[in-house]
Short mmCIF file of C-alpha atoms in Angstrom, two decimals:
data_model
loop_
_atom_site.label_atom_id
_atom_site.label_comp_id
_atom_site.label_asym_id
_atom_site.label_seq_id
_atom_site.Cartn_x
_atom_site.Cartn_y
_atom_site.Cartn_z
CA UNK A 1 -8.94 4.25 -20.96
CA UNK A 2 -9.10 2.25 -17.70
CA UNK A 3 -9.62 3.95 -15.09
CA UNK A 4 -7.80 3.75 -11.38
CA UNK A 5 -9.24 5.70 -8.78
CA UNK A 6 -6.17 6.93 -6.50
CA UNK A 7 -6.84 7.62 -2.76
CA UNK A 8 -4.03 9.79 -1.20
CA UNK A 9 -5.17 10.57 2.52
CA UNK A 10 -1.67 12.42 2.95
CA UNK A 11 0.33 14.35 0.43
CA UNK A 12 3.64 13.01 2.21
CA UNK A 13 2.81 9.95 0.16
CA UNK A 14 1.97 10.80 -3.27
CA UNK A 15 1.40 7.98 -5.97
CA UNK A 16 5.65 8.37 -6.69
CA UNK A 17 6.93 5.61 -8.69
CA UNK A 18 4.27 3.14 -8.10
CA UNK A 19 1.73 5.87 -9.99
CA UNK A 20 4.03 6.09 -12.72
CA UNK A 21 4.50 2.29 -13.67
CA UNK A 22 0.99 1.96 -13.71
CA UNK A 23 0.40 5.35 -15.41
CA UNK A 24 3.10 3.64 -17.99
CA UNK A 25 1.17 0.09 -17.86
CA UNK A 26 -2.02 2.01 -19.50
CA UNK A 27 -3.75 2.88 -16.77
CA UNK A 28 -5.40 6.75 -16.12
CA UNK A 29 -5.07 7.81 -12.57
CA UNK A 30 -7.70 9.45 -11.03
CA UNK A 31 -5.89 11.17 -7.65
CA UNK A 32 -8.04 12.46 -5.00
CA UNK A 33 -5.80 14.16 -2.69
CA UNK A 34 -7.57 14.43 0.96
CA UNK A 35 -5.14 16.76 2.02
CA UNK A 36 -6.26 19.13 -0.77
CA UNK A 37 -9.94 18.81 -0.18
CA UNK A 38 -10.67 16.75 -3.45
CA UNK A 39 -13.99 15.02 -2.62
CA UNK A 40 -13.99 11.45 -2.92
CA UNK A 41 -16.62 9.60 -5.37
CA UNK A 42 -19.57 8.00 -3.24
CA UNK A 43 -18.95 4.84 -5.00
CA UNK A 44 -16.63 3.14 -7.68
CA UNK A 45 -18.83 2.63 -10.27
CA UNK A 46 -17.21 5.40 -12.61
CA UNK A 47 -13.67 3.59 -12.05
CA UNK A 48 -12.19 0.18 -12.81
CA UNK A 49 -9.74 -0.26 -9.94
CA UNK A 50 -9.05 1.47 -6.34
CA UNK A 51 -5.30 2.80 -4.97
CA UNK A 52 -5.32 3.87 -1.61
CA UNK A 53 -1.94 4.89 -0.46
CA UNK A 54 -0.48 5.81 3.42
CA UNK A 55 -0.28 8.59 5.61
CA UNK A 56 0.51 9.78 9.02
CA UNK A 57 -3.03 9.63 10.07
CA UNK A 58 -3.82 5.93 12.08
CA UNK A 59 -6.43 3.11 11.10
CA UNK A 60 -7.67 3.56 14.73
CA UNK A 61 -8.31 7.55 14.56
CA UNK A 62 -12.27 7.74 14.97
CA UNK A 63 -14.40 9.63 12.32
CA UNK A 64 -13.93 13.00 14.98
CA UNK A 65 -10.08 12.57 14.63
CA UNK A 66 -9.76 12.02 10.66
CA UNK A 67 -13.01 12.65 9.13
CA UNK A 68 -11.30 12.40 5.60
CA UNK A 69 -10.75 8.28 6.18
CA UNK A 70 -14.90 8.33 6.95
CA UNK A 71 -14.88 8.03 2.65
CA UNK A 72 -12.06 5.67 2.18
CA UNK A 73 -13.60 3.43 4.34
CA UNK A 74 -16.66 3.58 2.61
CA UNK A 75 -14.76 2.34 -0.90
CA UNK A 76 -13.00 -0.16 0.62
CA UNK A 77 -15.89 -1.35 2.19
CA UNK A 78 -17.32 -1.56 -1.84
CA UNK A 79 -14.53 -3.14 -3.33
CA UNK A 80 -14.21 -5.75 -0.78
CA UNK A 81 -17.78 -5.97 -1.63
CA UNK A 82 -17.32 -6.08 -4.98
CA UNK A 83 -14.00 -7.99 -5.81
CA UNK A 84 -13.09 -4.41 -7.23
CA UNK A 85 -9.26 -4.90 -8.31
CA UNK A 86 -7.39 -3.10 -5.51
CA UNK A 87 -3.94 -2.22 -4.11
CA UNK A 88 -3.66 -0.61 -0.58
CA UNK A 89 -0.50 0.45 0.66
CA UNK A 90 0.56 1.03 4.47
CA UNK A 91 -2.60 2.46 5.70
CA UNK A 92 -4.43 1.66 2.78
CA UNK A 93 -3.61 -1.75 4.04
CA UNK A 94 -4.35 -1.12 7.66
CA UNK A 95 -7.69 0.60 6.80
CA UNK A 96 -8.69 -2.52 4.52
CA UNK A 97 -7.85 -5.14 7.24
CA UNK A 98 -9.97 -3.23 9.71
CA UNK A 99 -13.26 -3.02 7.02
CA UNK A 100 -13.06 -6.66 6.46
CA UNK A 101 -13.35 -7.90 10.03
CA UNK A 102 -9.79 -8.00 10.64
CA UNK A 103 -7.88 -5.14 13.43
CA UNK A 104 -4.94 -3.13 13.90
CA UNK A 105 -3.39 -1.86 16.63
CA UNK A 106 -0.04 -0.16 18.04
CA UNK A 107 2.56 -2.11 17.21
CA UNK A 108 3.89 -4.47 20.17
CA UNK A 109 7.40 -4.82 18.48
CA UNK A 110 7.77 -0.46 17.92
CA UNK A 111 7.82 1.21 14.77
CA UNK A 112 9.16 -0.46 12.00
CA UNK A 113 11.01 1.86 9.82
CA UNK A 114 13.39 1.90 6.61
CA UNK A 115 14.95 -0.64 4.08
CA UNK A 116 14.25 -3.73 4.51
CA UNK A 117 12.69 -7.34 3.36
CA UNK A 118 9.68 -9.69 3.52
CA UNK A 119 9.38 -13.02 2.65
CA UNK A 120 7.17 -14.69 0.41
CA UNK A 121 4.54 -17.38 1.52
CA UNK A 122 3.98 -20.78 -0.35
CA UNK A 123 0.18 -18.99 -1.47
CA UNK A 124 2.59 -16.18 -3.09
CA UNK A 125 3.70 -18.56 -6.31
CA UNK A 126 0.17 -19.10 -7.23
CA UNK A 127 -1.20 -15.46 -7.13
CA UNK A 128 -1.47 -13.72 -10.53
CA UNK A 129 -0.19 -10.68 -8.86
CA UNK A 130 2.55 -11.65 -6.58
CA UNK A 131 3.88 -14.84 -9.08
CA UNK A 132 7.08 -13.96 -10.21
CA UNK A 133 8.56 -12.06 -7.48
CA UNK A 134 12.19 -13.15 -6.02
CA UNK A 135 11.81 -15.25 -2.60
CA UNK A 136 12.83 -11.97 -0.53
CA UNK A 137 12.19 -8.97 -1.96
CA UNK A 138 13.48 -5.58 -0.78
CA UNK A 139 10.42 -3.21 0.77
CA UNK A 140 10.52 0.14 2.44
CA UNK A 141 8.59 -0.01 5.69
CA UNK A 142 7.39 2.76 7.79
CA UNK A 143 4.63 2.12 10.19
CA UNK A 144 4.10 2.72 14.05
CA UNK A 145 1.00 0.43 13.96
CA UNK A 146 0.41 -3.53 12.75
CA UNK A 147 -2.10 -5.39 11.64
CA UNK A 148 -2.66 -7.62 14.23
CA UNK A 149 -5.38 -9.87 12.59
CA UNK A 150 -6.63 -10.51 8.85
CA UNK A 151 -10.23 -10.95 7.76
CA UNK A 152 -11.60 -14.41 8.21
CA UNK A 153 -10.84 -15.96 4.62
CA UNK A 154 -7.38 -13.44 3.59
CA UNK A 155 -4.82 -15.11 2.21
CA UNK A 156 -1.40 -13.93 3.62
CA UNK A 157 0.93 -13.63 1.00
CA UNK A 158 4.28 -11.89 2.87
CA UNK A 159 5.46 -11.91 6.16
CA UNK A 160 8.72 -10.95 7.93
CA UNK A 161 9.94 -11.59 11.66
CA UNK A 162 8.95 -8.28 12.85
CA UNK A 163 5.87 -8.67 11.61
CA UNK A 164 3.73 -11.25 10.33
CA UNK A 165 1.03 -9.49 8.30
CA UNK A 166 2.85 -7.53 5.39
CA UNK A 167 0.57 -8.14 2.45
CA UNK A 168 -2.34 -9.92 2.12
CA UNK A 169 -5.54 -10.61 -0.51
CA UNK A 170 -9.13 -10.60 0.34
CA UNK A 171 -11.31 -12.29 -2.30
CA UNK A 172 -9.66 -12.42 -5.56
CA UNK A 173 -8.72 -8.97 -6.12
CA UNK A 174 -8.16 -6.87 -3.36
CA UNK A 175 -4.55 -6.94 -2.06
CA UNK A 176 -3.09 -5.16 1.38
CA UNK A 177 0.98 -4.30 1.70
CA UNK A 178 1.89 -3.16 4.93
CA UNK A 179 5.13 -1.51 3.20
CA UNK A 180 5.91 0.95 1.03
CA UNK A 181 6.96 0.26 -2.90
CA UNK A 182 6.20 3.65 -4.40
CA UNK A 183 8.52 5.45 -2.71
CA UNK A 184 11.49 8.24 -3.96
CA UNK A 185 14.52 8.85 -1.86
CA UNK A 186 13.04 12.33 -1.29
CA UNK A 187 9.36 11.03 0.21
CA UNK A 188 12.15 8.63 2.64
CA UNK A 189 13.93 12.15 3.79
CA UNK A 190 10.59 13.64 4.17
CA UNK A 191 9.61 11.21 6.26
CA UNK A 192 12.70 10.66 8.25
CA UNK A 193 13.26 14.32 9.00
CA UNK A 194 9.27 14.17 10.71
CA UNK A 195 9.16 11.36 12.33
CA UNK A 196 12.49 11.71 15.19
CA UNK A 197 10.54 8.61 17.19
CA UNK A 198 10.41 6.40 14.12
CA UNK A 199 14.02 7.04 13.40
CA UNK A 200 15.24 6.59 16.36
CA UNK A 201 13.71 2.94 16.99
CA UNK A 202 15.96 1.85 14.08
CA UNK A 203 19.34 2.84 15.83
CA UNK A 204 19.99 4.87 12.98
CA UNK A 205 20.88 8.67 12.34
CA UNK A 206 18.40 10.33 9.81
CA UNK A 207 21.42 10.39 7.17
CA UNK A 208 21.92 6.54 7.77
CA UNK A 209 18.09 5.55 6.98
CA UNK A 210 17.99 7.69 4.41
CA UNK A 211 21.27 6.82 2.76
CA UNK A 212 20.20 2.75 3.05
CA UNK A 213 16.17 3.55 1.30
CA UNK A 214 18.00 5.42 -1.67
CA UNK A 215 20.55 2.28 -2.21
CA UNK A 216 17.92 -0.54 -2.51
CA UNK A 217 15.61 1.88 -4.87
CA UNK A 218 17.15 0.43 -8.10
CA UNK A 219 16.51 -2.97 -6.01
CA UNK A 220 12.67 -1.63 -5.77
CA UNK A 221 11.80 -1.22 -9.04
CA UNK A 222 13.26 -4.07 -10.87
CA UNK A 223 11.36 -5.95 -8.55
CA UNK A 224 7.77 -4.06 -8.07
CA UNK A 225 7.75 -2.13 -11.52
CA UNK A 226 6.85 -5.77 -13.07
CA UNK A 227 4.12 -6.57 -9.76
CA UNK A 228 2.77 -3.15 -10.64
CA UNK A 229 2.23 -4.40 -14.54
CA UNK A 230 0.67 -7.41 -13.33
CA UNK A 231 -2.16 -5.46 -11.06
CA UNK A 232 -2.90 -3.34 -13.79
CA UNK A 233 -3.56 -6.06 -16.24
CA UNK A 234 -6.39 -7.01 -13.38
CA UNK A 235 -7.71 -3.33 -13.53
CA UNK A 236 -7.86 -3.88 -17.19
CA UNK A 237 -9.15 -7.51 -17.48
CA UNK A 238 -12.03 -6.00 -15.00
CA UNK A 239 -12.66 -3.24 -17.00
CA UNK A 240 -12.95 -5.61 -20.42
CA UNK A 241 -15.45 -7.63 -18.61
CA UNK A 242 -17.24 -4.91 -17.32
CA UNK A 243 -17.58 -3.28 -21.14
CA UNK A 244 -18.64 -6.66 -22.62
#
């Protein structure tokens, strides 16, 4: 089978749904789970595709603060250098910004937190990936930090007015989404109920965030269960070439 290696720096966010519509789109997961101590491969030569997902842990924590993102670094660093088909989500996004020449930082607007939309950019309609998807579709957002600049060459793909860089490709293959589409109402609660500061920037009770994520969930997967098809058929056209 193809093979997707799965990077999850933080068991608060698991593959969820996003691991199952690819798991359902043919793919095998391979999940490394940091938090767990599952080593990381050196390289991705024994996998067809990269996932790295979010976590409370920040693009700008040095290799002291969170020596697990030392490896995910590393394999980012490949597939950029590679045009290895990847998807990184949230952190995964911030951490793949950062390796390409781009930077992060804490974001100037606050956190950005909860149910909500991004809008598609004209380079959007001509993407294998995001082609197809309506003009604003619903996300789940929950970040304290941005990503202030792309790499030189990264085609911006989403934006929204609090901010500008919410997904992004480097090279052909290698996509960044500053928000969340793998999400379950019960990852939301998690996170709501341990982050007080996050909530609160939204001018929202706990109950009120929470209650909004699990309404536009139906929303989420009608619209990202076909985006996460369309990634995997990358994985897999990769992997064809790769065998012939």
């Amino acid at each position: 089978m193809t093979r997707l290696l799965v990077v999850v720096p933080s068991d608060t966010d698991p593959p969820g749904r996003l691991g199952q519509w690819l798991t359902d789109a043919g793919l095998e997961l391979d999940a490394r789970h940091l938090d767990r101590g599952d080593e990381l491969p050196v390289d991705l030569s024994g996998h067809d595709g990269l996932l790295v997902l979010g976590g409370p842990q920040s693009s700008l924590d040095d290799a002291a603060t969170s020596p697990e993102l030392v490896g995910v670094r590393t394999l980012l660093a490949q597939a950029l250098a590679d045009d290895v088909p990847t998807l990184a989500v949230c952190l995964g996004a911030q951490l793949l910004a950062m390796v390409g020449g781009g930077s992060t930082r804490v974001g100037a607007e606050g956190p950005e937190v909860g149910a909500t939309l991004v809008a598609k950019r004209d380079a959007a309609d001509v993407d294998p990936v995001f082609t197809g998807l309506p003009l604003s579709p619903d996300v789940l957002e929950w970040h304290h930090d941005e990503i202030d600049r792309l790499p030189a060459g990264a085609t911006l793909l989403a934006s929204n007015p609090a901010y500008e860089n919410q997904a992004f490709r480097v090279g052909r293959h290698v996509y960044g989404l500053q928000f969340h589409i793998e999400t379950t109402p019960e990852m939301v609660r998690t996170w709501a109920t341990g982050d007080p500061v996050g909530v609160a920037s939204t001018g929202r009770d706990v109950e009120t965030v929470c209650l909004a994520a699990t309404d536009v969930h139906p929303d989420l997967e009608e619209v990202w269960a076909p985006f996460a098809g369309r990634f995997a058929a990358l994985v897999e056209s990769r992997a064809s070439t790769s065998a012939s």
